[in-house]
Amino acid sequence: MPKILILADLHYDFWQEAGRNPLAKADFSEIDLLVIAGDLSNKAQVRWKPALAAISHHIDLSKVCIFPGNHDFYDGRLDREDKLEAIARGVGAHFVQIQEIILGDIRLLCCTLWTDMMLGGNRERNGAEAMERMNDYRCIRVEREHYRKLRPHHTTDVHAHHLAWLDERLSAPFYGRTIVVTHHAPHPSSLAPDGAVRAAYASDLTALIARHQPDYWFFGHTHREASFRIERTQLINVSVGYPNDWASAPRLDASWRGCVW
Ligand SMILES: [Fe+2]
């Protein structure tokens, strides 16, 4: 039975800046596949390489799958994921944005997801709030539109694309277990009830989850521990988070909440 470990939001650069190592207690020796579900670092174009080099001390990078979260796009372009793919491939890791991975009797469906900006029902107001408060809309650009700054309609468009892909793949029969892995949250119950810009962190995908009922849905982005069920789907937040969230480095091994086998 393959052992798969899924984590998100390692924010390796923030730990480094704090003079700490988030991998101090990492032991991936028993792990057949490590999935990094976004936010490995800010500015992936310069920081993924050193972060992946650090991870390579714990696991062969041929066993590592990665896709970007919002932070990875900072100082980069939303529509140039090919650059991130080249970095991952260049060090021998797998870039798995909108990718299905099959390992034994487990299939993983991986994508960033973003959000529909619909929590609370007012997309326009949510978009305006996100533009004002989220660094995503200051630090990411869109190359095909003359490098203009990212706007909420760009991320909701990507969300619609990723969601359509998930819906299509989840509709395809599979004999084993199905695990969805996204960066953004598929349900608001992983958010603080009074948090700001909630619509930029989660969408409410209850209907899609109930329709397909995958075995697991792992996600990150909110840095808030959460584990809950919708029908027969177990949803688990696998964010590691910022150094301030931890008195000592997290235990990243087979006991991690994002480990399945
Ligand atoms: Fe994030």
PDB file of C-alpha atoms and ligand atoms in Angstrom:
ATOM      1  CA  MET A   1       0.000   0.000   0.000  1.00  0.00           C
ATOM      2  CA  PRO A   2       1.660   3.292  -1.027  1.00  0.00           C
ATOM      3  CA  LYS A   3       2.120   5.845   1.752  1.00  0.00           C
ATOM      4  CA  ILE A   4       1.313   9.377   0.625  1.00  0.00           C
ATOM      5  CA  LEU A   5       2.036  12.507   2.648  1.00  0.00           C
ATOM      6  CA  ILE A   6       0.283  15.741   1.733  1.00  0.00           C
ATOM      7  CA  LEU A   7       1.196  19.119   3.149  1.00  0.00           C
ATOM      8  CA  ALA A   8       0.481  22.730   2.205  1.00  0.00           C
ATOM      9  CA  ASP A   9       1.743  26.145   3.216  1.00  0.00           C
ATOM     10  CA  LEU A  10       5.242  25.198   4.299  1.00  0.00           C
ATOM     11  CA  HIS A  11       6.265  28.849   3.674  1.00  0.00           C
ATOM     12  CA  TYR A  12       9.871  27.748   3.739  1.00  0.00           C
ATOM     13  CA  ASP A  13      11.173  31.286   3.149  1.00  0.00           C
ATOM     14  CA  PHE A  14       9.372  32.734   6.183  1.00  0.00           C
ATOM     15  CA  TRP A  15      10.875  30.031   8.388  1.00  0.00           C
ATOM     16  CA  GLN A  16      14.321  30.758   6.966  1.00  0.00           C
ATOM     17  CA  GLU A  17      13.912  34.489   7.574  1.00  0.00           C
ATOM     18  CA  ALA A  18      12.996  33.638  11.191  1.00  0.00           C
ATOM     19  CA  GLY A  19      16.210  31.597  11.449  1.00  0.00           C
ATOM     20  CA  ARG A  20      14.271  28.334  11.844  1.00  0.00           C
ATOM     21  CA  ASN A  21      13.938  25.131   9.862  1.00  0.00           C
ATOM     22  CA  PRO A  22      10.401  23.802   9.262  1.00  0.00           C
ATOM     23  CA  LEU A  23      11.947  20.471   8.213  1.00  0.00           C
ATOM     24  CA  ALA A  24      13.909  19.952  11.451  1.00  0.00           C
ATOM     25  CA  LYS A  25      11.536  17.101  12.407  1.00  0.00           C
ATOM     26  CA  ALA A  26      10.734  15.931   8.885  1.00  0.00           C
ATOM     27  CA  ASP A  27      11.128  12.223   8.233  1.00  0.00           C
ATOM     28  CA  PHE A  28       9.903  11.235   4.808  1.00  0.00           C
ATOM     29  CA  SER A  29      11.846   7.962   4.747  1.00  0.00           C
ATOM     30  CA  GLU A  30       8.661   5.845   4.889  1.00  0.00           C
ATOM     31  CA  ILE A  31       6.847   8.028   2.336  1.00  0.00           C
ATOM     32  CA  ASP A  32       6.324   6.902  -1.261  1.00  0.00           C
ATOM     33  CA  LEU A  33       4.937  10.217  -2.473  1.00  0.00           C
ATOM     34  CA  LEU A  34       5.053  13.740  -1.026  1.00  0.00           C
ATOM     35  CA  VAL A  35       2.478  16.201  -2.366  1.00  0.00           C
ATOM     36  CA  ILE A  36       3.121  19.899  -1.712  1.00  0.00           C
ATOM     37  CA  ALA A  37      -0.228  21.632  -2.123  1.00  0.00           C
ATOM     38  CA  GLY A  38       0.923  25.201  -2.658  1.00  0.00           C
ATOM     39  CA  ASP A  39       2.634  28.016  -0.782  1.00  0.00           C
ATOM     40  CA  LEU A  40       6.006  26.354  -0.557  1.00  0.00           C
ATOM     41  CA  SER A  41       7.308  29.944  -0.577  1.00  0.00           C
ATOM     42  CA  ASN A  42       6.680  33.439  -1.855  1.00  0.00           C
ATOM     43  CA  LYS A  43       8.221  34.186  -5.250  1.00  0.00           C
ATOM     44  CA  ALA A  44       8.568  30.635  -6.534  1.00  0.00           C
ATOM     45  CA  GLN A  45      10.708  31.733  -9.450  1.00  0.00           C
ATOM     46  CA  VAL A  46      13.638  32.388  -7.127  1.00  0.00           C
ATOM     47  CA  ARG A  47      12.689  30.514  -3.961  1.00  0.00           C
ATOM     48  CA  TRP A  48      11.364  27.129  -5.061  1.00  0.00           C
ATOM     49  CA  LYS A  49      14.819  25.907  -5.984  1.00  0.00           C
ATOM     50  CA  PRO A  50      16.427  26.406  -2.543  1.00  0.00           C
ATOM     51  CA  ALA A  51      13.282  25.130  -0.795  1.00  0.00           C
ATOM     52  CA  LEU A  52      13.201  21.981  -2.925  1.00  0.00           C
ATOM     53  CA  ALA A  53      16.935  21.523  -2.328  1.00  0.00           C
ATOM     54  CA  ALA A  54      16.219  21.517   1.430  1.00  0.00           C
ATOM     55  CA  ILE A  55      13.416  18.961   0.920  1.00  0.00           C
ATOM     56  CA  SER A  56      15.783  16.785  -1.131  1.00  0.00           C
ATOM     57  CA  HIS A  57      17.753  16.070   2.067  1.00  0.00           C
ATOM     58  CA  HIS A  58      14.665  14.198   3.344  1.00  0.00           C
ATOM     59  CA  ILE A  59      13.202  12.550   0.234  1.00  0.00           C
ATOM     60  CA  ASP A  60      14.261  11.896  -3.351  1.00  0.00           C
ATOM     61  CA  LEU A  61      12.668  14.650  -5.436  1.00  0.00           C
ATOM     62  CA  SER A  62      11.410  12.075  -7.935  1.00  0.00           C
ATOM     63  CA  LYS A  63       8.847  11.260  -5.198  1.00  0.00           C
ATOM     64  CA  VAL A  64       7.762  14.898  -4.816  1.00  0.00           C
ATOM     65  CA  CYS A  65       4.726  16.414  -6.550  1.00  0.00           C
ATOM     66  CA  ILE A  66       4.072  20.140  -6.318  1.00  0.00           C
ATOM     67  CA  PHE A  67       1.585  22.713  -7.522  1.00  0.00           C
ATOM     68  CA  PRO A  68       1.421  26.421  -6.668  1.00  0.00           C
ATOM     69  CA  GLY A  69      -0.621  28.290  -4.090  1.00  0.00           C
ATOM     70  CA  ASN A  70      -1.235  32.020  -4.263  1.00  0.00           C
ATOM     71  CA  HIS A  71       2.057  32.960  -2.549  1.00  0.00           C
ATOM     72  CA  ASP A  72       4.136  30.999  -5.051  1.00  0.00           C
ATOM     73  CA  PHE A  73       2.920  33.369  -7.794  1.00  0.00           C
ATOM     74  CA  TYR A  74       4.199  36.520  -6.039  1.00  0.00           C
ATOM     75  CA  ASP A  75       6.492  38.592  -8.250  1.00  0.00           C
ATOM     76  CA  GLY A  76       5.387  36.306 -11.086  1.00  0.00           C
ATOM     77  CA  ARG A  77       2.543  35.950 -13.526  1.00  0.00           C
ATOM     78  CA  LEU A  78      -0.628  33.935 -13.105  1.00  0.00           C
ATOM     79  CA  ASP A  79      -0.448  32.810 -16.738  1.00  0.00           C
ATOM     80  CA  ARG A  80       3.177  31.687 -16.705  1.00  0.00           C
ATOM     81  CA  GLU A  81       2.913  28.470 -14.714  1.00  0.00           C
ATOM     82  CA  ASP A  82       5.239  26.987 -17.296  1.00  0.00           C
ATOM     83  CA  LYS A  83       8.066  28.783 -15.483  1.00  0.00           C
ATOM     84  CA  LEU A  84       7.169  27.040 -12.211  1.00  0.00           C
ATOM     85  CA  GLU A  85       6.847  23.739 -14.005  1.00  0.00           C
ATOM     86  CA  ALA A  86      10.365  24.201 -15.431  1.00  0.00           C
ATOM     87  CA  ILE A  87      11.814  24.797 -11.943  1.00  0.00           C
ATOM     88  CA  ALA A  88      10.124  21.704 -10.515  1.00  0.00           C
ATOM     89  CA  ARG A  89      11.130  19.533 -13.446  1.00  0.00           C
ATOM     90  CA  GLY A  90      14.646  20.994 -13.433  1.00  0.00           C
ATOM     91  CA  VAL A  91      15.288  19.527  -9.972  1.00  0.00           C
ATOM     92  CA  GLY A  92      13.555  16.219 -10.748  1.00  0.00           C
ATOM     93  CA  ALA A  93      10.205  16.894  -9.037  1.00  0.00           C
ATOM     94  CA  HIS A  94       6.753  16.632 -10.668  1.00  0.00           C
ATOM     95  CA  PHE A  95       4.597  19.653 -11.415  1.00  0.00           C
ATOM     96  CA  VAL A  96       0.993  18.516 -10.891  1.00  0.00           C
ATOM     97  CA  GLN A  97      -1.257  21.501 -11.574  1.00  0.00           C
ATOM     98  CA  ILE A  98      -4.536  20.070 -12.898  1.00  0.00           C
ATOM     99  CA  GLN A  99      -3.041  16.602 -12.845  1.00  0.00           C
ATOM    100  CA  GLU A 100      -4.354  13.198 -11.920  1.00  0.00           C
ATOM    101  CA  ILE A 101      -1.827  10.946 -10.229  1.00  0.00           C
ATOM    102  CA  ILE A 102      -2.502   7.242  -9.873  1.00  0.00           C
ATOM    103  CA  LEU A 103      -0.436   5.279  -7.379  1.00  0.00           C
ATOM    104  CA  GLY A 104      -1.601   1.736  -6.728  1.00  0.00           C
ATOM    105  CA  ASP A 105      -5.284   1.893  -5.848  1.00  0.00           C
ATOM    106  CA  ILE A 106      -5.193   5.597  -4.999  1.00  0.00           C
ATOM    107  CA  ARG A 107      -5.835   8.439  -7.399  1.00  0.00           C
ATOM    108  CA  LEU A 108      -5.044  12.033  -6.510  1.00  0.00           C
ATOM    109  CA  LEU A 109      -6.612  14.987  -8.279  1.00  0.00           C
ATOM    110  CA  CYS A 110      -4.484  18.079  -7.785  1.00  0.00           C
ATOM    111  CA  CYS A 111      -5.092  21.757  -8.563  1.00  0.00           C
ATOM    112  CA  THR A 112      -4.742  25.179  -6.898  1.00  0.00           C
ATOM    113  CA  LEU A 113      -8.517  25.824  -7.060  1.00  0.00           C
ATOM    114  CA  TRP A 114      -8.606  29.527  -6.016  1.00  0.00           C
ATOM    115  CA  THR A 115     -12.174  30.616  -5.030  1.00  0.00           C
ATOM    116  CA  ASP A 116     -15.442  31.748  -6.575  1.00  0.00           C
ATOM    117  CA  MET A 117     -15.536  34.883  -4.331  1.00  0.00           C
ATOM    118  CA  MET A 118     -19.137  34.018  -3.542  1.00  0.00           C
ATOM    119  CA  LEU A 119     -19.163  33.443   0.234  1.00  0.00           C
ATOM    120  CA  GLY A 120     -21.864  35.662   1.653  1.00  0.00           C
ATOM    121  CA  GLY A 121     -23.396  36.021  -1.780  1.00  0.00           C
ATOM    122  CA  ASN A 122     -21.927  39.304  -3.040  1.00  0.00           C
ATOM    123  CA  ARG A 123     -19.104  38.612  -5.494  1.00  0.00           C
ATOM    124  CA  GLU A 124     -18.566  42.255  -6.366  1.00  0.00           C
ATOM    125  CA  ARG A 125     -18.179  43.360  -2.771  1.00  0.00           C
ATOM    126  CA  ASN A 126     -15.957  40.352  -1.979  1.00  0.00           C
ATOM    127  CA  GLY A 127     -13.756  41.142  -4.994  1.00  0.00           C
ATOM    128  CA  ALA A 128     -13.387  44.780  -3.966  1.00  0.00           C
ATOM    129  CA  GLU A 129     -12.475  43.741  -0.412  1.00  0.00           C
ATOM    130  CA  ALA A 130      -9.964  41.192  -1.719  1.00  0.00           C
ATOM    131  CA  MET A 131      -8.348  43.803  -3.991  1.00  0.00           C
ATOM    132  CA  GLU A 132      -7.949  46.084  -1.021  1.00  0.00           C
ATOM    133  CA  ARG A 133      -6.671  43.550   1.501  1.00  0.00           C
ATOM    134  CA  MET A 134      -5.028  40.617  -0.274  1.00  0.00           C
ATOM    135  CA  ASN A 135      -1.428  40.840  -1.477  1.00  0.00           C
ATOM    136  CA  ASP A 136      -2.409  38.492  -4.322  1.00  0.00           C
ATOM    137  CA  TYR A 137      -3.870  41.484  -6.173  1.00  0.00           C
ATOM    138  CA  ARG A 138      -0.730  43.570  -5.702  1.00  0.00           C
ATOM    139  CA  CYS A 139       2.028  40.998  -6.164  1.00  0.00           C
ATOM    140  CA  ILE A 140       0.809  38.884  -9.107  1.00  0.00           C
ATOM    141  CA  ARG A 141       0.495  40.052 -12.714  1.00  0.00           C
ATOM    142  CA  VAL A 142      -1.096  38.738 -15.909  1.00  0.00           C
ATOM    143  CA  GLU A 143       1.360  38.594 -18.784  1.00  0.00           C
ATOM    144  CA  ARG A 144      -1.182  38.257 -21.617  1.00  0.00           C
ATOM    145  CA  GLU A 145      -2.810  41.504 -20.511  1.00  0.00           C
ATOM    146  CA  HIS A 146       0.347  43.613 -20.736  1.00  0.00           C
ATOM    147  CA  TYR A 147       1.472  42.601 -17.257  1.00  0.00           C
ATOM    148  CA  ARG A 148      -1.486  44.270 -15.561  1.00  0.00           C
ATOM    149  CA  LYS A 149      -2.083  43.506 -11.915  1.00  0.00           C
ATOM    150  CA  LEU A 150      -4.178  40.470 -11.079  1.00  0.00           C
ATOM    151  CA  ARG A 151      -7.863  41.169 -10.493  1.00  0.00           C
ATOM    152  CA  PRO A 152     -10.514  38.992  -8.827  1.00  0.00           C
ATOM    153  CA  HIS A 153     -12.093  38.041 -12.150  1.00  0.00           C
ATOM    154  CA  HIS A 154      -8.793  36.425 -13.182  1.00  0.00           C
ATOM    155  CA  THR A 155      -8.769  34.152 -10.136  1.00  0.00           C
ATOM    156  CA  THR A 156     -12.490  33.356 -10.342  1.00  0.00           C
ATOM    157  CA  ASP A 157     -11.935  32.373 -14.003  1.00  0.00           C
ATOM    158  CA  VAL A 158      -9.142  29.985 -12.997  1.00  0.00           C
ATOM    159  CA  HIS A 159     -11.362  28.649 -10.216  1.00  0.00           C
ATOM    160  CA  ALA A 160     -14.132  27.880 -12.732  1.00  0.00           C
ATOM    161  CA  HIS A 161     -11.626  26.082 -14.949  1.00  0.00           C
ATOM    162  CA  HIS A 162     -10.171  24.006 -12.090  1.00  0.00           C
ATOM    163  CA  LEU A 163     -13.618  23.198 -10.736  1.00  0.00           C
ATOM    164  CA  ALA A 164     -14.859  22.035 -14.152  1.00  0.00           C
ATOM    165  CA  TRP A 165     -11.799  19.786 -14.419  1.00  0.00           C
ATOM    166  CA  LEU A 166     -12.394  18.326 -10.937  1.00  0.00           C
ATOM    167  CA  ASP A 167     -16.053  17.727 -11.742  1.00  0.00           C
ATOM    168  CA  GLU A 168     -15.115  15.953 -14.962  1.00  0.00           C
ATOM    169  CA  ARG A 169     -12.417  13.768 -13.358  1.00  0.00           C
ATOM    170  CA  LEU A 170     -14.599  12.940 -10.335  1.00  0.00           C
ATOM    171  CA  SER A 171     -17.320  11.797 -12.737  1.00  0.00           C
ATOM    172  CA  ALA A 172     -14.953   9.207 -14.231  1.00  0.00           C
ATOM    173  CA  PRO A 173     -15.228   5.846 -12.465  1.00  0.00           C
ATOM    174  CA  PHE A 174     -12.194   4.676 -10.481  1.00  0.00           C
ATOM    175  CA  TYR A 175     -11.880   1.322  -8.751  1.00  0.00           C
ATOM    176  CA  GLY A 176      -9.837   2.568  -5.770  1.00  0.00           C
ATOM    177  CA  ARG A 177      -9.820   5.523  -3.412  1.00  0.00           C
ATOM    178  CA  THR A 178     -10.015   9.103  -4.680  1.00  0.00           C
ATOM    179  CA  ILE A 179      -8.200  11.969  -2.976  1.00  0.00           C
ATOM    180  CA  VAL A 180      -8.670  15.583  -4.004  1.00  0.00           C
ATOM    181  CA  VAL A 181      -5.820  17.949  -3.135  1.00  0.00           C
ATOM    182  CA  THR A 182      -6.244  21.719  -3.518  1.00  0.00           C
ATOM    183  CA  HIS A 183      -4.566  24.786  -2.092  1.00  0.00           C
ATOM    184  CA  HIS A 184      -7.701  26.842  -1.444  1.00  0.00           C
ATOM    185  CA  ALA A 185     -10.436  25.566   0.862  1.00  0.00           C
ATOM    186  CA  PRO A 186     -13.533  23.857  -0.559  1.00  0.00           C
ATOM    187  CA  HIS A 187     -15.752  24.739   2.391  1.00  0.00           C
ATOM    188  CA  PRO A 188     -16.145  27.722   4.741  1.00  0.00           C
ATOM    189  CA  SER A 189     -16.200  25.652   7.922  1.00  0.00           C
ATOM    190  CA  SER A 190     -12.394  25.769   7.885  1.00  0.00           C
ATOM    191  CA  LEU A 191     -12.501  29.579   8.276  1.00  0.00           C
ATOM    192  CA  ALA A 192     -12.744  31.771  11.341  1.00  0.00           C
ATOM    193  CA  PRO A 193     -16.401  32.922  11.441  1.00  0.00           C
ATOM    194  CA  ASP A 194     -15.379  36.569  11.823  1.00  0.00           C
ATOM    195  CA  GLY A 195     -12.292  36.433   9.550  1.00  0.00           C
ATOM    196  CA  ALA A 196     -11.634  39.066   6.883  1.00  0.00           C
ATOM    197  CA  VAL A 197     -11.927  38.413   3.142  1.00  0.00           C
ATOM    198  CA  ARG A 198     -13.328  34.932   3.777  1.00  0.00           C
ATOM    199  CA  ALA A 199     -14.376  34.611   0.132  1.00  0.00           C
ATOM    200  CA  ALA A 200     -10.717  34.730  -0.939  1.00  0.00           C
ATOM    201  CA  TYR A 201      -9.957  31.690   1.248  1.00  0.00           C
ATOM    202  CA  ALA A 202     -12.817  29.308   0.597  1.00  0.00           C
ATOM    203  CA  SER A 203     -15.737  28.528  -1.665  1.00  0.00           C
ATOM    204  CA  ASP A 204     -18.718  26.456  -0.634  1.00  0.00           C
ATOM    205  CA  LEU A 205     -18.409  23.318  -2.748  1.00  0.00           C
ATOM    206  CA  THR A 206     -20.825  21.248  -0.653  1.00  0.00           C
ATOM    207  CA  ALA A 207     -22.947  20.321  -3.690  1.00  0.00           C
ATOM    208  CA  LEU A 208     -19.980  19.051  -5.727  1.00  0.00           C
ATOM    209  CA  ILE A 209     -18.561  17.140  -2.760  1.00  0.00           C
ATOM    210  CA  ALA A 210     -21.940  15.550  -1.978  1.00  0.00           C
ATOM    211  CA  ARG A 211     -22.411  14.619  -5.641  1.00  0.00           C
ATOM    212  CA  HIS A 212     -19.076  12.785  -5.985  1.00  0.00           C
ATOM    213  CA  GLN A 213     -18.089  11.988  -2.393  1.00  0.00           C
ATOM    214  CA  PRO A 214     -14.366  11.432  -2.893  1.00  0.00           C
ATOM    215  CA  ASP A 215     -12.694   9.649   0.048  1.00  0.00           C
ATOM    216  CA  TYR A 216     -10.592  12.645   1.108  1.00  0.00           C
ATOM    217  CA  TRP A 217     -10.208  16.305   0.259  1.00  0.00           C
ATOM    218  CA  PHE A 218      -6.961  17.820   1.544  1.00  0.00           C
ATOM    219  CA  PHE A 219      -6.371  21.563   1.347  1.00  0.00           C
ATOM    220  CA  GLY A 220      -4.376  24.385   2.913  1.00  0.00           C
ATOM    221  CA  HIS A 221      -4.290  28.176   2.566  1.00  0.00           C
ATOM    222  CA  THR A 222      -6.212  29.004   5.745  1.00  0.00           C
ATOM    223  CA  HIS A 223      -3.545  27.794   8.224  1.00  0.00           C
ATOM    224  CA  ARG A 224      -6.375  26.683  10.460  1.00  0.00           C
ATOM    225  CA  GLU A 225      -6.509  23.123  11.636  1.00  0.00           C
ATOM    226  CA  ALA A 226      -9.749  21.534  10.486  1.00  0.00           C
ATOM    227  CA  SER A 227     -11.061  18.024   9.936  1.00  0.00           C
ATOM    228  CA  PHE A 228     -14.716  17.470   9.095  1.00  0.00           C
ATOM    229  CA  ARG A 229     -16.989  15.333   6.963  1.00  0.00           C
ATOM    230  CA  ILE A 230     -19.419  16.077   4.175  1.00  0.00           C
ATOM    231  CA  GLU A 231     -21.361  12.897   3.377  1.00  0.00           C
ATOM    232  CA  ARG A 232     -18.604  10.251   3.170  1.00  0.00           C
ATOM    233  CA  THR A 233     -15.802  12.704   2.308  1.00  0.00           C
ATOM    234  CA  GLN A 234     -13.248  13.531   5.009  1.00  0.00           C
ATOM    235  CA  LEU A 235     -11.919  17.068   4.559  1.00  0.00           C
ATOM    236  CA  ILE A 236      -8.627  17.916   6.262  1.00  0.00           C
ATOM    237  CA  ASN A 237      -6.596  21.093   6.367  1.00  0.00           C
ATOM    238  CA  VAL A 238      -2.923  20.159   5.966  1.00  0.00           C
ATOM    239  CA  SER A 239      -1.396  23.646   6.265  1.00  0.00           C
ATOM    240  CA  VAL A 240       1.918  23.746   8.079  1.00  0.00           C
ATOM    241  CA  GLY A 241       1.852  27.535   8.415  1.00  0.00           C
ATOM    242  CA  TYR A 242       4.162  30.279   9.624  1.00  0.00           C
ATOM    243  CA  PRO A 243       6.990  29.832  12.152  1.00  0.00           C
ATOM    244  CA  ASN A 244       5.025  31.886  14.704  1.00  0.00           C
ATOM    245  CA  ASP A 245       2.359  29.157  14.695  1.00  0.00           C
ATOM    246  CA  TRP A 246       4.824  26.610  16.093  1.00  0.00           C
ATOM    247  CA  ALA A 247       6.910  26.577  19.283  1.00  0.00           C
ATOM    248  CA  SER A 248       9.133  23.942  17.675  1.00  0.00           C
ATOM    249  CA  ALA A 249       9.223  22.505  14.153  1.00  0.00           C
ATOM    250  CA  PRO A 250       6.195  20.361  13.190  1.00  0.00           C
ATOM    251  CA  ARG A 251       6.508  16.601  13.064  1.00  0.00           C
ATOM    252  CA  LEU A 252       6.321  15.986   9.335  1.00  0.00           C
ATOM    253  CA  ASP A 253       6.319  12.206   9.070  1.00  0.00           C
ATOM    254  CA  ALA A 254       3.845   9.327   8.784  1.00  0.00           C
ATOM    255  CA  SER A 255       2.016  10.725  11.844  1.00  0.00           C
ATOM    256  CA  TRP A 256       1.229  14.000   9.990  1.00  0.00           C
ATOM    257  CA  ARG A 257      -2.503  14.632   9.527  1.00  0.00           C
ATOM    258  CA  GLY A 258      -2.025  14.619   5.759  1.00  0.00           C
ATOM    259  CA  CYS A 259      -0.680  11.067   5.563  1.00  0.00           C
ATOM    260  CA  VAL A 260      -2.752   8.313   3.913  1.00  0.00           C
ATOM    261  CA  TRP A 261      -1.974   4.764   2.929  1.00  0.00           C
TER     262      TRP A 261
HETATM  263 FE    FE B   1      -2.248  30.370   0.360  1.00  0.00          FE
END
